[in-house]
Each structure stands twice: as structure tokens, then as C-alpha cells.
């Protein structure tokens, strides 16, 4: 089963919009924190002018924190830039690990707001894939979304990637409430994975629900 | 009026604690918390004059907290913080009884004006 063309365009646009909105929120938070640190530095300098001694250790911590926020913002914009470029090409050769790392970081806020956290475990090597990177990222996002609806309270979402032979497997799993299975919620994900020449396998083992996305490697 | 006691709740830890430090430097008594559950517990155990509350948080978000607080602390002034480009969520909070809202990035002087306005204190009085 493949996705109808207009619906595919709509789905891709919605995904891009969702990630874009999350990143803009994230960046606004980073800028707000930088603003508060700058404001606090200014407050301390104004107080120093009135005779209050400057705490040099505090100043060092503040400048270190400022630098950390700038680094966080830079990394976020770089990830979003790479993600945006994947929407330009239908098919390209890419490192699956790098792409999964990026999309996991981009959906982190979404997962956190749902009261969970992502635990990402990636091998320390390249896995080359020639495919549609944007749709593959959508598949990861969709699988995480399906799992979030089934997870028990506070349980993490585990994301793992492995490759064997000519197939790479992305496993998205977590401890789910008994009887709470994704059922019909996977139909769109199955359609997208079909278009990517891959599969989705849903399994339930000892309280852990897993969605395994398999795609061919180069 | 004694020094006003402010509770700031924002899941962005750096933001919550830095805001608190800046308010303390201006003479307020201030606590910062990073989630709604801890904040509701603190409100049930201690007195605060004003609550400064982030709208979007994991677990209990700001709007859910507003609903609970209106039952337990109907007179507690709440100032909402929103990171959204649109003020729709904050306006929902206003309809739920928030005193006012402010968008991120925060203007600390504007927050102080809102604190004074919500408690009826004049700006030239001690916090």
C-alpha cells in the first residue's frame, strides 16, 4: 500500500511545520536564557558601581553558562538546517546514524512535553543508506508518536540502530501499558515505509512495545 | 506590606533560577521550581504572594496548574510566561483567571510592574 500523492505532500508539509514550530520554541527558550544571563550580568555590574563587591567566581559561571547556551542554540540551528535540506532531495546517499541522531534531537522537545525522555543508543560507525532521508525521519517521528500514545507514565523511549547484511533496523521501543497496542495507528507509517522499500514490525515482549523500521543499506 | 514572596515555575531551569536571582537582587523573596507537581506541593505548604508560571511544561502544564490553583488559591495572582509566537495559550490562561502574561524573552522590569500591579503595591514602595 502506498500513500496517495496529495496526502503525501500534506503529510510532509505537516511534519516540516511541526519540527519547525518545535525548533522555533526551542530557540526562543535559548534566547530567553541568554537574555536573562545578560540581564543578571548587567544587574551585578550596576550593583558593583554602588559598592557591592563583584563575585568573580559567579561572573565566571555566568559567562560559562552563556557560552553553553550559545553552543546549544548553534547545534539546534545546525541540526534544523541539515533536516531542512533533506526535504530538497527525493533520494540521496546518507549516513543513517547521523540522520537518526539529528531527528532524535529535533523530536526531543516533543517527547519531553509528553512527560517522557528519549534514550538514544547509536553505533559508533557509519551505516550508508540511499533513500529519502526526509521521509525516513518522518517515519522515526511517526513511530515515536505512536509509542508515546502507548507508554506507561514517565517511561523513556529507546531509539537504537543496527545493521546486519543489507538491512538496517531502527528500533523504537518502551514499556507500554498492558493491552495498549498501536493497532490501526501504524497504517500511515506502514505506507511510508513501503515507499522507502522498507518494513515496519510491531512486537510486544514482556511489557515492552517495539516498532522496528527496516530499510535496505548500500 | 513585607517583602513579596514570588514563586517562579518554568521547566527551563536556567531561566527559572536566573529570573529568581534577578528578583532577589531587587529585594523580592523568590523560589524557583522546574515542574508543576513540586510547585503545587510548595503552594499547599507555604505562602506565596505571586506565582509566575510557564504555560508549556512537561507533566502538569501551566494551564492545568491554573485550573487547580483557582480551586485551592482563588486569590493568588498568576502571571503567565509564554514562549509562543501566538498569545492564544496565554489568553486561554487569562480566561482561566491569570492576572496577566508576558512573552519570552522576559523583560524583568515588565515582570516587576506586573507583580506590583497584581498585588496592589506601588513601584516606589519596598518589594
Tab-separated table of C-alpha atoms in Angstrom:
chain	number	residue	atom	x	y	z
A	1	UNK	CA	0.000	0.000	0.000
A	2	UNK	CA	1.435	3.414	-0.987
A	3	UNK	CA	0.352	6.848	0.132
A	4	UNK	CA	-1.756	8.913	-2.323
A	5	UNK	CA	0.217	11.845	-3.807
A	6	UNK	CA	-1.761	14.851	-2.351
A	7	UNK	CA	-1.906	13.212	1.040
A	8	UNK	CA	1.836	12.582	0.908
A	9	UNK	CA	2.523	16.281	0.223
A	10	UNK	CA	0.208	17.309	3.046
A	11	UNK	CA	1.834	14.866	5.459
A	12	UNK	CA	5.354	16.045	4.552
A	13	UNK	CA	4.390	19.708	4.961
A	14	UNK	CA	2.737	18.999	8.330
A	15	UNK	CA	5.871	17.183	9.530
A	16	UNK	CA	8.133	20.003	8.399
A	17	UNK	CA	5.833	22.524	10.107
A	18	UNK	CA	5.757	20.544	13.331
A	19	UNK	CA	9.552	20.283	13.546
A	20	UNK	CA	9.921	23.946	12.543
A	21	UNK	CA	7.500	25.044	15.273
A	22	UNK	CA	9.296	22.947	17.911
A	23	UNK	CA	12.678	24.354	16.901
A	24	UNK	CA	11.409	27.932	16.992
A	25	UNK	CA	10.148	27.314	20.549
A	26	UNK	CA	13.488	25.812	21.476
A	27	UNK	CA	15.393	28.749	20.022
A	28	UNK	CA	13.136	31.224	21.787
A	29	UNK	CA	13.973	29.464	25.062
A	30	UNK	CA	17.695	29.626	24.318
A	31	UNK	CA	17.452	33.350	23.520
A	32	UNK	CA	15.396	33.933	26.675
A	33	UNK	CA	18.024	32.241	28.839
A	34	UNK	CA	20.807	34.242	27.157
A	35	UNK	CA	18.741	37.374	27.789
A	36	UNK	CA	18.358	36.541	31.476
A	37	UNK	CA	22.082	35.779	31.907
A	38	UNK	CA	22.987	39.057	30.172
A	39	UNK	CA	20.472	40.859	32.382
A	40	UNK	CA	21.923	39.279	35.513
A	41	UNK	CA	25.463	40.271	34.480
A	42	UNK	CA	24.210	43.814	33.995
A	43	UNK	CA	22.471	43.750	37.402
A	44	UNK	CA	25.703	42.628	39.110
A	45	UNK	CA	27.748	45.337	37.351
A	46	UNK	CA	25.240	48.042	38.312
A	47	UNK	CA	25.358	46.835	41.931
A	48	UNK	CA	29.186	46.868	41.810
A	49	UNK	CA	29.023	50.550	40.866
A	50	UNK	CA	27.098	51.170	44.091
A	51	UNK	CA	29.774	49.442	46.190
A	52	UNK	CA	28.688	45.802	46.251
A	53	UNK	CA	31.784	43.629	45.647
A	54	UNK	CA	31.857	41.662	42.382
A	55	UNK	CA	31.858	37.916	42.883
A	56	UNK	CA	34.379	36.816	40.239
A	57	UNK	CA	33.519	33.118	40.600
A	58	UNK	CA	29.852	33.957	39.938
A	59	UNK	CA	30.808	36.004	36.877
A	60	UNK	CA	32.885	33.118	35.526
A	61	UNK	CA	29.960	30.720	35.986
A	62	UNK	CA	27.622	33.130	34.215
A	63	UNK	CA	29.906	33.580	31.204
A	64	UNK	CA	30.394	29.792	31.047
A	65	UNK	CA	26.608	29.318	31.117
A	66	UNK	CA	26.197	31.945	28.405
A	67	UNK	CA	28.701	30.129	26.193
A	68	UNK	CA	26.841	26.833	26.804
A	69	UNK	CA	23.550	28.384	25.660
A	70	UNK	CA	25.200	29.783	22.519
A	71	UNK	CA	26.583	26.287	21.798
A	72	UNK	CA	23.129	24.756	22.362
A	73	UNK	CA	21.497	27.271	20.008
A	74	UNK	CA	24.168	26.759	17.354
A	75	UNK	CA	23.782	22.968	17.461
A	76	UNK	CA	19.992	23.258	17.245
A	77	UNK	CA	20.119	25.537	14.187
A	78	UNK	CA	22.710	23.282	12.517
A	79	UNK	CA	20.522	20.226	13.047
A	80	UNK	CA	17.479	22.069	11.721
A	81	UNK	CA	19.480	23.249	8.712
A	82	UNK	CA	20.530	19.671	7.874
A	83	UNK	CA	16.952	18.474	8.404
A	84	UNK	CA	15.587	21.204	6.098
A	85	UNK	CA	17.996	20.259	3.311
A	86	UNK	CA	16.798	16.641	3.400
A	87	UNK	CA	13.393	17.908	2.197
A	88	UNK	CA	15.016	19.060	-1.069
A	89	UNK	CA	16.060	15.674	-2.400
A	90	UNK	CA	13.893	12.653	-3.135
A	91	UNK	CA	16.803	10.224	-2.971
A	92	UNK	CA	20.324	10.665	-1.658
A	93	UNK	CA	23.106	8.656	-0.091
A	94	UNK	CA	23.489	9.470	3.606
A	95	UNK	CA	24.768	8.161	6.919
A	96	UNK	CA	21.734	6.715	8.685
A	97	UNK	CA	23.343	7.209	12.110
A	98	UNK	CA	23.836	10.949	11.553
A	99	UNK	CA	20.265	11.370	10.283
A	100	UNK	CA	18.741	9.439	13.214
A	101	UNK	CA	20.881	11.428	15.658
A	102	UNK	CA	19.547	14.669	14.163
A	103	UNK	CA	15.886	13.687	14.107
A	104	UNK	CA	16.115	12.301	17.659
A	105	UNK	CA	17.458	15.654	18.859
A	106	UNK	CA	14.759	17.526	16.930
A	107	UNK	CA	11.880	15.496	18.458
A	108	UNK	CA	13.363	15.656	21.963
A	109	UNK	CA	11.171	18.628	22.991
A	110	UNK	CA	8.005	16.905	21.728
A	111	UNK	CA	8.839	13.800	23.794
A	112	UNK	CA	9.734	15.876	26.874
A	113	UNK	CA	6.449	17.814	26.748
A	114	UNK	CA	4.600	14.491	26.700
A	115	UNK	CA	6.322	13.689	30.017
A	116	UNK	CA	8.870	11.190	28.670
A	117	UNK	CA	12.506	11.231	27.527
A	118	UNK	CA	14.448	9.819	24.611
A	119	UNK	CA	17.298	7.389	25.225
A	120	UNK	CA	19.290	7.145	22.005
A	121	UNK	CA	21.863	4.402	21.520
A	122	UNK	CA	23.719	4.576	18.219
A	123	UNK	CA	26.676	2.507	16.971
A	124	UNK	CA	29.959	4.333	16.550
A	125	UNK	CA	30.184	3.750	12.791
A	126	UNK	CA	28.572	4.851	9.549
A	127	UNK	CA	25.647	2.977	8.021
A	128	UNK	CA	25.267	4.186	4.424
A	129	UNK	CA	21.765	4.231	3.012
A	130	UNK	CA	20.473	5.550	-0.321
A	131	UNK	CA	16.893	6.606	0.234
A	132	UNK	CA	14.593	9.523	1.002
A	133	UNK	CA	16.111	10.886	4.236
A	134	UNK	CA	13.214	13.269	4.879
A	135	UNK	CA	10.589	10.513	4.738
A	136	UNK	CA	12.770	8.238	6.840
A	137	UNK	CA	12.927	10.963	9.502
A	138	UNK	CA	9.158	11.267	9.287
A	139	UNK	CA	8.934	7.503	9.875
A	140	UNK	CA	11.047	7.838	13.050
A	141	UNK	CA	8.909	10.779	14.214
A	142	UNK	CA	5.691	8.850	13.494
A	143	UNK	CA	6.952	5.725	15.285
A	144	UNK	CA	7.931	7.806	18.336
A	145	UNK	CA	4.470	9.433	18.260
A	146	UNK	CA	2.712	6.040	18.108
A	147	UNK	CA	4.798	4.734	21.010
A	148	UNK	CA	4.126	7.850	23.126
A	149	UNK	CA	0.406	7.069	22.979
A	150	UNK	CA	1.042	3.597	24.470
A	151	UNK	CA	3.823	4.266	27.011
A	152	UNK	CA	3.404	3.941	30.737
A	153	UNK	CA	3.871	7.121	32.776
A	154	UNK	CA	7.446	8.517	32.868
A	155	UNK	CA	8.817	5.605	30.802
A	156	UNK	CA	11.577	6.500	28.305
A	157	UNK	CA	11.502	5.991	24.552
A	158	UNK	CA	14.533	3.926	23.493
A	159	UNK	CA	15.908	4.529	19.990
A	160	UNK	CA	18.513	2.072	18.675
A	161	UNK	CA	20.014	1.460	15.261
A	162	UNK	CA	21.782	-1.631	13.999
A	163	UNK	CA	22.665	-3.115	10.632
A	164	UNK	CA	23.124	-6.680	9.530
A	165	UNK	CA	23.750	-7.825	5.968
A	166	UNK	CA	21.946	-5.461	3.618
A	167	UNK	CA	19.372	-4.211	6.130
A	168	UNK	CA	19.448	-1.501	8.793
A	169	UNK	CA	16.989	-1.723	11.680
A	170	UNK	CA	15.786	1.281	13.685
A	171	UNK	CA	14.174	0.103	16.883
A	172	UNK	CA	11.855	2.462	18.790
A	173	UNK	CA	10.631	0.875	21.993
A	174	UNK	CA	9.378	1.449	25.511
A	175	UNK	CA	7.385	-0.062	28.353
A	176	UNK	CA	3.740	0.195	27.444
A	177	UNK	CA	0.545	-0.316	29.375
A	178	UNK	CA	-0.837	-3.846	29.016
A	179	UNK	CA	-3.322	-4.134	26.192
A	180	UNK	CA	-2.443	-0.686	24.846
A	181	UNK	CA	-1.222	-1.610	21.386
A	182	UNK	CA	-0.840	0.690	18.394
A	183	UNK	CA	-3.303	-1.275	16.229
A	184	UNK	CA	-4.574	0.836	13.307
A	185	UNK	CA	-2.365	3.799	14.217
A	186	UNK	CA	0.502	2.277	12.203
A	187	UNK	CA	-1.215	2.303	8.772
A	188	UNK	CA	0.348	5.586	7.577
A	189	UNK	CA	3.760	4.551	8.927
A	190	UNK	CA	3.465	1.235	7.046
A	191	UNK	CA	2.615	3.133	3.824
A	192	UNK	CA	5.640	5.438	4.209
A	193	UNK	CA	7.985	2.534	4.952
A	194	UNK	CA	6.657	0.701	1.875
A	195	UNK	CA	7.596	3.711	-0.251
A	196	UNK	CA	11.063	3.625	1.278
A	197	UNK	CA	11.394	-0.030	0.291
A	198	UNK	CA	11.328	-0.991	3.946
A	199	UNK	CA	9.067	-2.599	6.534
A	200	UNK	CA	7.587	-1.987	9.989
A	201	UNK	CA	7.489	-4.771	12.513
A	202	UNK	CA	5.496	-4.260	15.714
A	203	UNK	CA	6.215	-6.609	18.595
A	204	UNK	CA	5.227	-6.940	22.212
A	205	UNK	CA	7.612	-8.668	24.586
A	206	UNK	CA	7.412	-8.759	28.377
A	207	UNK	CA	5.726	-5.362	28.670
A	208	UNK	CA	7.928	-3.670	26.062
A	209	UNK	CA	6.374	-2.470	22.848
A	210	UNK	CA	8.798	-2.204	19.904
A	211	UNK	CA	8.394	-0.747	16.452
A	212	UNK	CA	11.262	-1.823	14.218
A	213	UNK	CA	11.740	0.089	10.968
A	214	UNK	CA	13.884	-1.835	8.497
A	215	UNK	CA	15.457	-0.213	5.414
A	216	UNK	CA	17.934	-1.511	2.834
A	217	UNK	CA	21.559	-0.360	3.209
A	218	UNK	CA	24.014	0.437	0.383
B	1	UNK	CA	3.453	45.077	53.406
B	2	UNK	CA	6.504	42.782	53.981
B	3	UNK	CA	8.771	41.714	51.163
B	4	UNK	CA	6.731	39.972	48.488
B	5	UNK	CA	7.335	36.260	48.059
B	6	UNK	CA	7.333	35.060	44.467
B	7	UNK	CA	7.226	31.509	43.105
B	8	UNK	CA	8.613	31.029	39.573
B	9	UNK	CA	7.785	27.795	37.742
B	10	UNK	CA	9.457	27.067	34.395
B	11	UNK	CA	10.846	23.766	33.119
B	12	UNK	CA	13.752	25.711	31.604
B	13	UNK	CA	15.891	25.509	34.739
B	14	UNK	CA	18.428	28.187	33.743
B	15	UNK	CA	15.608	30.634	33.039
B	16	UNK	CA	13.686	29.965	36.261
B	17	UNK	CA	16.708	30.253	38.554
B	18	UNK	CA	18.219	33.287	36.821
B	19	UNK	CA	14.891	35.135	36.937
B	20	UNK	CA	14.665	34.274	40.640
B	21	UNK	CA	18.188	35.584	41.269
B	22	UNK	CA	17.375	38.854	39.479
B	23	UNK	CA	14.202	39.331	41.523
B	24	UNK	CA	16.117	38.574	44.748
B	25	UNK	CA	18.677	41.259	43.791
B	26	UNK	CA	15.723	43.659	43.553
B	27	UNK	CA	14.572	42.832	47.066
B	28	UNK	CA	11.935	40.159	46.498
B	29	UNK	CA	11.890	36.795	48.220
B	30	UNK	CA	11.829	34.263	45.454
B	31	UNK	CA	11.744	30.494	44.861
B	32	UNK	CA	12.232	28.758	41.515
B	33	UNK	CA	10.858	25.347	40.538
B	34	UNK	CA	11.006	23.386	37.314
B	35	UNK	CA	7.786	21.388	37.373
B	36	UNK	CA	4.131	21.759	38.242
B	37	UNK	CA	3.980	18.927	40.774
B	38	UNK	CA	6.680	20.454	43.019
B	39	UNK	CA	5.046	23.861	42.618
B	40	UNK	CA	1.589	22.627	43.659
B	41	UNK	CA	3.174	20.947	46.706
B	42	UNK	CA	5.002	24.161	47.637
B	43	UNK	CA	1.804	26.179	47.241
B	44	UNK	CA	-0.038	23.785	49.553
B	45	UNK	CA	2.649	24.126	52.241
B	46	UNK	CA	3.858	27.727	52.031
B	47	UNK	CA	2.556	31.200	51.351
B	48	UNK	CA	3.429	32.994	48.113
B	49	UNK	CA	2.187	36.418	47.056
B	50	UNK	CA	2.528	35.908	43.290
B	51	UNK	CA	3.026	32.901	41.004
B	52	UNK	CA	4.997	33.358	37.765
B	53	UNK	CA	4.156	30.337	35.641
B	54	UNK	CA	5.361	28.959	32.295
B	55	UNK	CA	2.476	27.823	30.092
B	56	UNK	CA	4.197	24.898	28.320
B	57	UNK	CA	5.751	22.352	30.677
B	58	UNK	CA	6.002	18.549	30.757
B	59	UNK	CA	3.653	16.727	33.114
B	60	UNK	CA	1.239	19.304	34.512
B	61	UNK	CA	1.417	22.321	32.216
B	62	UNK	CA	0.682	25.910	33.173
B	63	UNK	CA	-2.954	25.841	32.071
B	64	UNK	CA	-3.675	22.639	34.022
B	65	UNK	CA	-1.991	24.214	37.045
B	66	UNK	CA	-4.203	27.290	36.650
B	67	UNK	CA	-7.298	25.099	36.924
B	68	UNK	CA	-6.045	23.518	40.169
B	69	UNK	CA	-4.811	26.779	41.656
B	70	UNK	CA	-8.135	28.517	41.066
B	71	UNK	CA	-9.722	25.851	43.298
B	72	UNK	CA	-7.139	25.947	46.090
B	73	UNK	CA	-5.811	29.535	45.896
B	74	UNK	CA	-8.503	31.627	44.206
B	75	UNK	CA	-6.860	34.922	45.233
B	76	UNK	CA	-3.276	34.111	44.248
B	77	UNK	CA	-2.200	36.372	41.346
B	78	UNK	CA	-0.737	34.349	38.463
B	79	UNK	CA	1.494	35.841	35.760
B	80	UNK	CA	1.920	33.513	32.797
B	81	UNK	CA	5.087	33.181	30.727
B	82	UNK	CA	4.690	32.013	27.155
B	83	UNK	CA	7.274	31.190	24.536
B	84	UNK	CA	4.693	31.007	21.778
B	85	UNK	CA	4.627	33.367	18.826
B	86	UNK	CA	0.877	33.426	19.275
B	87	UNK	CA	-0.637	34.503	22.559
B	88	UNK	CA	-3.508	32.000	22.212
B	89	UNK	CA	-2.420	29.774	25.114
B	90	UNK	CA	-1.767	32.749	27.367
B	91	UNK	CA	-5.170	34.162	26.513
B	92	UNK	CA	-6.731	30.832	27.480
B	93	UNK	CA	-4.848	31.228	30.768
B	94	UNK	CA	-6.239	34.739	31.165
B	95	UNK	CA	-9.752	33.388	30.711
B	96	UNK	CA	-8.911	30.786	33.389
B	97	UNK	CA	-8.093	33.628	35.782
B	98	UNK	CA	-4.433	34.629	35.236
B	99	UNK	CA	-3.653	38.258	36.134
B	100	UNK	CA	-1.525	38.896	33.023
B	101	UNK	CA	1.005	37.247	30.724
B	102	UNK	CA	4.438	38.012	29.324
B	103	UNK	CA	6.184	36.619	26.263
B	104	UNK	CA	9.701	35.212	26.223
B	105	UNK	CA	12.344	36.654	26.091
B	106	UNK	CA	11.474	38.101	29.501
B	107	UNK	CA	11.637	41.809	30.310
B	108	UNK	CA	12.330	41.660	34.060
B	109	UNK	CA	11.156	45.241	34.640
B	110	UNK	CA	7.830	44.377	32.992
B	111	UNK	CA	7.519	41.313	35.265
B	112	UNK	CA	8.133	43.546	38.295
B	113	UNK	CA	5.477	46.003	37.092
B	114	UNK	CA	3.032	43.107	36.784
B	115	UNK	CA	3.945	41.802	40.252
B	116	UNK	CA	3.282	45.224	41.761
B	117	UNK	CA	0.081	45.691	39.791
B	118	UNK	CA	-1.204	42.238	40.776
B	119	UNK	CA	-0.565	42.796	44.475
B	120	UNK	CA	-1.649	46.431	44.512
B	121	UNK	CA	1.827	47.503	45.694
B	122	UNK	CA	3.289	50.732	44.366
B	123	UNK	CA	6.600	50.585	42.484
B	124	UNK	CA	8.336	53.083	44.791
B	125	UNK	CA	7.470	51.013	47.853
B	126	UNK	CA	9.789	48.227	49.031
B	127	UNK	CA	9.085	44.873	47.303
